[in-house]
Tab-separated table of C-alpha atoms in Angstrom:
chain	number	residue	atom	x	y	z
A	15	UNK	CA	110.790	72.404	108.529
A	16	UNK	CA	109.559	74.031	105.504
A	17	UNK	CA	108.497	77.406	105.166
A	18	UNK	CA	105.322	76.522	103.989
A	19	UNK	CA	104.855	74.651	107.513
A	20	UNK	CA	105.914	76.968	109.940
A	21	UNK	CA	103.645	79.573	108.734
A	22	UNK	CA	100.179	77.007	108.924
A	23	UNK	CA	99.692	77.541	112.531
A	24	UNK	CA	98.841	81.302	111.159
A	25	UNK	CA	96.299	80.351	109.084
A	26	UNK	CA	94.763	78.860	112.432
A	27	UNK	CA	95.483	81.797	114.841
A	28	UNK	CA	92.422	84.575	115.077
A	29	UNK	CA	94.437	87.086	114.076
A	30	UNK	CA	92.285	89.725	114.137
A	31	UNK	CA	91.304	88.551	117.935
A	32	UNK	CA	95.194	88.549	119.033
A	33	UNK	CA	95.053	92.232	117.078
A	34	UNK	CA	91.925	94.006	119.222
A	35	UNK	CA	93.640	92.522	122.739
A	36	UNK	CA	97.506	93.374	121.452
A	37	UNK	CA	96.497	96.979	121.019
A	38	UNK	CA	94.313	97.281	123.931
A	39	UNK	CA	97.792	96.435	125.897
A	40	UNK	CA	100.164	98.471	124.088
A	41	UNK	CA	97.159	101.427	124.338
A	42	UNK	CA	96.632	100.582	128.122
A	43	UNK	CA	98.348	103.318	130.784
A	44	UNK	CA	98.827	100.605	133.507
A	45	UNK	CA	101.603	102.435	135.157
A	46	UNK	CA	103.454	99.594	136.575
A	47	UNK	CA	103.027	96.653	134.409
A	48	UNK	CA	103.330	98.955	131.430
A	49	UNK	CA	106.726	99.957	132.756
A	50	UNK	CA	107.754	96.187	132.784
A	51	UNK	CA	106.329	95.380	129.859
A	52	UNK	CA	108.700	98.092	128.021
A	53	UNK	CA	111.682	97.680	130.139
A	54	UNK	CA	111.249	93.451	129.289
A	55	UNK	CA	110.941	94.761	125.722
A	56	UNK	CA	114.173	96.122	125.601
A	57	UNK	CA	116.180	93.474	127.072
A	58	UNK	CA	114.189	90.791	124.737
A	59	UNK	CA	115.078	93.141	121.528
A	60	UNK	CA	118.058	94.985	122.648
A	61	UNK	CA	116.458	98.633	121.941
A	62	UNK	CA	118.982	101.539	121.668
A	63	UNK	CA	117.273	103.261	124.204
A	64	UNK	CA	120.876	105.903	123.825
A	65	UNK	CA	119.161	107.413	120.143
A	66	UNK	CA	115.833	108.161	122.209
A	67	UNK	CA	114.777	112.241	122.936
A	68	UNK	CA	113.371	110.011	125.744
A	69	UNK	CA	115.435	107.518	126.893
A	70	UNK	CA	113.679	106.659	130.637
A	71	UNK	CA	111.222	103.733	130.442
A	72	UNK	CA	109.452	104.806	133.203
A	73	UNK	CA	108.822	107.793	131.472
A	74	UNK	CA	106.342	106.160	128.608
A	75	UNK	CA	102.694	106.160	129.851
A	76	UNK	CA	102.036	103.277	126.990
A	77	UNK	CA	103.518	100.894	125.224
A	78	UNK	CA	102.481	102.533	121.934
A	79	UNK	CA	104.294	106.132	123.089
A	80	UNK	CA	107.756	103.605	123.598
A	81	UNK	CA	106.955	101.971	120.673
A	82	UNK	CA	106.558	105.081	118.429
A	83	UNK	CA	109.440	106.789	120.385
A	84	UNK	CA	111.320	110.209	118.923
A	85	UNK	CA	114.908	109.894	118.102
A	86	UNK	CA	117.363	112.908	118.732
A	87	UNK	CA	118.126	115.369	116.463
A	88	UNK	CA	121.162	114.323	114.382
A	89	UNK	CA	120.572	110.471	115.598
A	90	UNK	CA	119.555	109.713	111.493
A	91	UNK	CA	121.653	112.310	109.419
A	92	UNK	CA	120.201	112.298	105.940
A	93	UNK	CA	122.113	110.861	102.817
A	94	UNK	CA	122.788	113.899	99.848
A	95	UNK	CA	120.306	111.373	97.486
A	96	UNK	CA	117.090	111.430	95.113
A	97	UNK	CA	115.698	108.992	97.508
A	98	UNK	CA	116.497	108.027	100.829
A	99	UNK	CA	115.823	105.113	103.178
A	100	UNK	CA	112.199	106.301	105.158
A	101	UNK	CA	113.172	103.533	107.660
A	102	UNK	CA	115.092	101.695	110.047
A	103	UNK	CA	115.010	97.922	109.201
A	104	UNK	CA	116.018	95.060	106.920
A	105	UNK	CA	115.507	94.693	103.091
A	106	UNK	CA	113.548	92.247	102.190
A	107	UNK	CA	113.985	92.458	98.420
A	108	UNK	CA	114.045	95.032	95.899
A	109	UNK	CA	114.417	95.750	92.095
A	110	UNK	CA	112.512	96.365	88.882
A	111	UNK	CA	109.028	95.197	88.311
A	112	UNK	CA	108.266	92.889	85.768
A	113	UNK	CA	105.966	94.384	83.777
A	114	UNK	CA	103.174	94.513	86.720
A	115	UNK	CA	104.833	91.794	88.839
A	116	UNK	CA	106.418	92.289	91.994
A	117	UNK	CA	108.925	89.597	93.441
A	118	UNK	CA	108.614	88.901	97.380
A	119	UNK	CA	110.245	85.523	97.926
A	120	UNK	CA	111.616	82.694	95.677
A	121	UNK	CA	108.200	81.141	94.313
A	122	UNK	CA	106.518	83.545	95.169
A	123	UNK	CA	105.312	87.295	93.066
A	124	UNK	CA	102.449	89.449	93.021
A	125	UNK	CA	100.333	91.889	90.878
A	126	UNK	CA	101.197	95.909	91.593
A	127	UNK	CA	97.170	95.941	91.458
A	128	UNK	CA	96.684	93.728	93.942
A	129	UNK	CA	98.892	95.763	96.426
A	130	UNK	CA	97.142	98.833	95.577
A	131	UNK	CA	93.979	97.544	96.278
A	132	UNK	CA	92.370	96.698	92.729
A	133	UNK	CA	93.147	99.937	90.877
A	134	UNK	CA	94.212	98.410	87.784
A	135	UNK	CA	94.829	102.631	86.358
A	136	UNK	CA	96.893	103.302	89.382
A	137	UNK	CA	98.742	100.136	89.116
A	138	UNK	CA	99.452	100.840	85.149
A	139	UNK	CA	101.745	104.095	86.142
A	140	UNK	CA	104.341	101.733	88.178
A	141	UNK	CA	104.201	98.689	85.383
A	142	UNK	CA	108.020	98.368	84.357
A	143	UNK	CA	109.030	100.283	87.476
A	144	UNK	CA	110.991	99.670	90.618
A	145	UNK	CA	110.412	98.309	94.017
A	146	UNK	CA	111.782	97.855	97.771
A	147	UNK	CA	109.941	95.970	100.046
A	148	UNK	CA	111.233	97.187	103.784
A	149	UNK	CA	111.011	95.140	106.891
A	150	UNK	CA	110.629	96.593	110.295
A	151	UNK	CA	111.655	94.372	113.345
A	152	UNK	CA	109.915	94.378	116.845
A	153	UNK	CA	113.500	96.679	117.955
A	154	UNK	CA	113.721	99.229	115.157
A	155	UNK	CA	112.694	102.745	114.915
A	156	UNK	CA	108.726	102.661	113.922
A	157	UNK	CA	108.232	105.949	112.503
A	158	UNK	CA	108.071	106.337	108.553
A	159	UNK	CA	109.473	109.302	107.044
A	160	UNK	CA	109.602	110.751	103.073
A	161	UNK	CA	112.152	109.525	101.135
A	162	UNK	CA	111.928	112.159	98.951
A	163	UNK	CA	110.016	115.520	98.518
A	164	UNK	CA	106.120	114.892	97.910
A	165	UNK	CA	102.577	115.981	97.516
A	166	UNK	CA	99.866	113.589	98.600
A	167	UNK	CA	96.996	113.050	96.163
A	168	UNK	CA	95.575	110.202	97.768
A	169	UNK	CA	94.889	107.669	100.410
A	170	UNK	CA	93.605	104.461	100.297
A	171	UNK	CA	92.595	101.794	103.185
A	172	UNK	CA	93.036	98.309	101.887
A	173	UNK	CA	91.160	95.441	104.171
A	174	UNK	CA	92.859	92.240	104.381
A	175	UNK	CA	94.962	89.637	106.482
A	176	UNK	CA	97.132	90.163	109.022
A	177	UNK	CA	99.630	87.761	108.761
A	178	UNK	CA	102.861	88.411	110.442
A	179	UNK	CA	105.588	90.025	107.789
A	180	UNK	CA	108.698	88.529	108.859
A	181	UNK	CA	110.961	86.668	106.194
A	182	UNK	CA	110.024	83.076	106.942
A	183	UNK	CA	106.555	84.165	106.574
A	184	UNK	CA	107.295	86.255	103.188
A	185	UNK	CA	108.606	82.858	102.001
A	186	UNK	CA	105.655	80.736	103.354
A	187	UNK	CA	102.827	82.778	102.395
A	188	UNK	CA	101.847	83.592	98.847
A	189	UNK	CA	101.012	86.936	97.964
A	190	UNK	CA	101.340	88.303	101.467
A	191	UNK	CA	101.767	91.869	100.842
A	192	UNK	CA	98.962	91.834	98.859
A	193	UNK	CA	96.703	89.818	101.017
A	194	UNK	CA	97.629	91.215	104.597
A	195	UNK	CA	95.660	95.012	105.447
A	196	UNK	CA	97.451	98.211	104.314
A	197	UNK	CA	97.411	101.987	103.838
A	198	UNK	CA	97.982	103.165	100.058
A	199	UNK	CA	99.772	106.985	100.175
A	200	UNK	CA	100.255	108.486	96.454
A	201	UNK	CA	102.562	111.021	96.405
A	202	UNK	CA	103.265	113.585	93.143
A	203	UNK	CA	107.027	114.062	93.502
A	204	UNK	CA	109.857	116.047	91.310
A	205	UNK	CA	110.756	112.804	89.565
A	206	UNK	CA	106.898	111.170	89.062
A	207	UNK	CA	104.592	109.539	91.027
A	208	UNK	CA	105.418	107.485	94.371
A	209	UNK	CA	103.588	104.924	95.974
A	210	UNK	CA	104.209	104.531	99.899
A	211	UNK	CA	102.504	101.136	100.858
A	212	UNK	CA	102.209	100.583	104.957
A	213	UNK	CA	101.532	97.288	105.501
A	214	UNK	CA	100.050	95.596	108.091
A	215	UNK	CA	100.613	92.311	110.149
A	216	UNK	CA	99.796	90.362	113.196
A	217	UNK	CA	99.707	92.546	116.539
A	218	UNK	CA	100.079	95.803	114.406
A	219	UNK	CA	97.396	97.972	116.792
A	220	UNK	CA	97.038	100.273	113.862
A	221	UNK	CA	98.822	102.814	110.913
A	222	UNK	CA	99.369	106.485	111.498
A	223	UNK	CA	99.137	109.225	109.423
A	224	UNK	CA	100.393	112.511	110.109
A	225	UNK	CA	97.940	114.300	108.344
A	226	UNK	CA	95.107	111.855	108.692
A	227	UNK	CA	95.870	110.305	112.471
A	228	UNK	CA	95.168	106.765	113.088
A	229	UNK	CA	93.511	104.835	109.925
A	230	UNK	CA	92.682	101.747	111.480
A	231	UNK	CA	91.315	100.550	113.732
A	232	UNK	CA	88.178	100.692	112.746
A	233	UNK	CA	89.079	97.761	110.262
A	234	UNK	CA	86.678	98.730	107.047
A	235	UNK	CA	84.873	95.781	105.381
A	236	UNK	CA	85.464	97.336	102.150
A	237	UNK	CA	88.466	99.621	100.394
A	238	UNK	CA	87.963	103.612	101.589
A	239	UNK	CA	89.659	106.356	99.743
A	240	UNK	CA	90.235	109.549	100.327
A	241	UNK	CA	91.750	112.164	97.583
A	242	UNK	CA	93.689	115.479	98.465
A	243	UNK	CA	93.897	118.496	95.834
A	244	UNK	CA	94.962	121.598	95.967
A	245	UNK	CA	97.869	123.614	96.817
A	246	UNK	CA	100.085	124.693	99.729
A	247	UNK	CA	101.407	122.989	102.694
A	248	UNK	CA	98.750	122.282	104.788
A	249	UNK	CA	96.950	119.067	105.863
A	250	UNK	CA	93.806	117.522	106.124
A	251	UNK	CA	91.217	115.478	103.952
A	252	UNK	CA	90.803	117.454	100.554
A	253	UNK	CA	93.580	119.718	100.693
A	254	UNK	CA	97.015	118.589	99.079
A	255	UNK	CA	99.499	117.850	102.027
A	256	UNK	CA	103.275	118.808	100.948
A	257	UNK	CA	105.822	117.192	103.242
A	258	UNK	CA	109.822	117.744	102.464
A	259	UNK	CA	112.224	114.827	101.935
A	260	UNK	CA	113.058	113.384	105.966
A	261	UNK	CA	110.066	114.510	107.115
A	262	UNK	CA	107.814	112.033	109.026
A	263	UNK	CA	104.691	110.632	107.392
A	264	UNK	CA	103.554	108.161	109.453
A	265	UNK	CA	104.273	105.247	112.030
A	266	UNK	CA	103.362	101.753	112.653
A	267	UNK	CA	102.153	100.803	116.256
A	268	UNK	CA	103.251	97.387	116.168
A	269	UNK	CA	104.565	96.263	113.402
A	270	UNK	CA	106.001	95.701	110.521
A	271	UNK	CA	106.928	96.447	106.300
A	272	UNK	CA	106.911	99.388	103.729
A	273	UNK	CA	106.249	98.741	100.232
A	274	UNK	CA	107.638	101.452	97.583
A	275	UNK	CA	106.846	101.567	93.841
A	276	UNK	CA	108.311	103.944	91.277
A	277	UNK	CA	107.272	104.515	87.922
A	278	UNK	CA	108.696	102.809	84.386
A	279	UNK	CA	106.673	104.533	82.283
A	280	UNK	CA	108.046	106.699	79.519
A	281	UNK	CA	109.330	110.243	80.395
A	282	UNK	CA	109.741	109.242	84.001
A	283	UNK	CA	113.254	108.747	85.670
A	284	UNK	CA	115.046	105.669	86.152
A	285	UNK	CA	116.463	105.296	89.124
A	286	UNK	CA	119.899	103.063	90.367
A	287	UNK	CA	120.073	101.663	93.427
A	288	UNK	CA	122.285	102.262	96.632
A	289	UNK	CA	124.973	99.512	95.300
A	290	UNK	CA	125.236	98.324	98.460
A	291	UNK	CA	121.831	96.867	99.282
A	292	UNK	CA	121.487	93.472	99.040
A	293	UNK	CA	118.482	91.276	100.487
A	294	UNK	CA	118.815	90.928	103.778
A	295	UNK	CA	120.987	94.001	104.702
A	296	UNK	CA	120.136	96.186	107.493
A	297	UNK	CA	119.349	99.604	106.808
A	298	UNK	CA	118.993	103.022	108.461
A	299	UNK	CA	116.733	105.687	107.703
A	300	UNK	CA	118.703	108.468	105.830
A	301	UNK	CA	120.854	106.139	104.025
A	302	UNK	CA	120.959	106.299	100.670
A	303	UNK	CA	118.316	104.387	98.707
A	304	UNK	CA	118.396	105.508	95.109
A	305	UNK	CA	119.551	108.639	92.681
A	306	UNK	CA	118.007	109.030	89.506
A	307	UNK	CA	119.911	107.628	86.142
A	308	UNK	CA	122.117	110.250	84.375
């Protein structure tokens, strides 16, 4: 069967129906059936429950607390690198951007704008840049952290789709990370700008912020921004928020794929990536990503 087939029964699915019951569930405290729901999880996915500060089942009042679990100390040592991996996962491609075009399957490319939600002057800072596109499976580690060192200048909540991310469906559906809903983080860094795309999919209950909280739901008709200045550590809407390299940033509950985009214009770095990625490969968060070119 083609690709192109096995993802039109998702173009029939209310998605955004499956969405509002999915995260009712994996919201739900229903003691019981929300212990068997996790420990069913586990077995279907094979979870290292062994990384876990918690590693009891029993012990999760939701399926969202499991889902977003804490890993012990040490569990993800972090890579001496200009950029490291912010996730557990698979790669799902990476590489330079063509001019503003980013590559997500054979076939298949789309605009830098259209992932960051229209903003063709945003877009312009990445054209002739880099990209990794990060997949997250149902039995990785959900939280997001920095890769690198960063002050956030802005947010932006992108409506759209919510097809699922997986790879049959990156090579099915055109334009999917553009299409499918998503949280835009800007971050000024030592090196230039970096965008942090979270992107969202079927059953993903909602994106997390650890400065803003949850971002959706409510799903927004329309694109919302919100800009942070100033200096300091510190968080909250209109003050800059400064987060260290490793730290987390955010978390998916339910779901799903990371979108990063460097910078090609003049005067900022290059960067070379961890030789060893390839399509495909599994990753860890901490691993090397990327140093900057000599």
């Amino acid at each position: 069967m083609s690709d192109r087939l096995a993802v039109l029964p998702q173009y029939l699915f209310p998605k955004k129906a499956i969405n509002v019951f999915s995260g009712w569930v994996a919201g739900s405290a229903m003691g019981g059936v929300t212990t068997a729901i996790i420990r069913r999880f586990i077995r279907r996915y094979d979870v290292n429950m062994g990384e876990a500060v918690n590693p009891d089942p029993a012990s999760y009042a939701t399926f969202n607390d499991f889902f977003t679990r804490a890993l012990k100390d040490g569990a993800r040592p972090l890579a001496d690198a200009d950029w490291i991996c912010p996730v557990d996962g698979a790669i799902s491609q990476f590489g330079a951007i063509e001019r503003d075009q980013i590559f997500q399957a054979k076939g298949h490319h789309y605009s830098t704008t259209a992932l960051l939600g229209g903003d063709a002057a945003l877009a312009a800072q990445f054209e002739h840049g880099h990209f990794a596109t990060l997949y997250l499976s149902p039995r990785d580690y959900h939280r997001i952290h920095m890769p690198c060192a960063g002050t956030l200048r802005r947010m932006v909540y992108v409506p759209g789709d919510l097809f699922s991310v997986n790879p049959t469906t990156a090579r099915g559906v055109p334009g999917l990370f553009a299409r499918n809903e998503r949280v835009v983080c800007i971050f000024d860094t030592a090196r230039g700008p970096l965008a942090l795309v979270l992107v969202g999919a079927t059953i993903v209950g909602s994106m997390v912020t650890v400065w803003h909280g949850q971002v959706n739901p409510p799903r927004r008709p329309t694109v919302m921004e919100w800009l942070y200045e100033g200096a300091g550590e510190g968080a909250g809407e209109g003050r800059a928020v400064t987060l260290a390299q490793g730290a987390e940033m955010g978390r998916f509950l339910l779901g799903s794929t990371v979108v990063l985009l460097w910078p090609g214009k003049p005067g900022a770095s290059g960067l070379q990536f961890n030789p060893d990625w390839a399509p495909g490969r599994a990753i860890r968060l901490g691993e090397r990503m990327a140093d900057s070119k000599a």
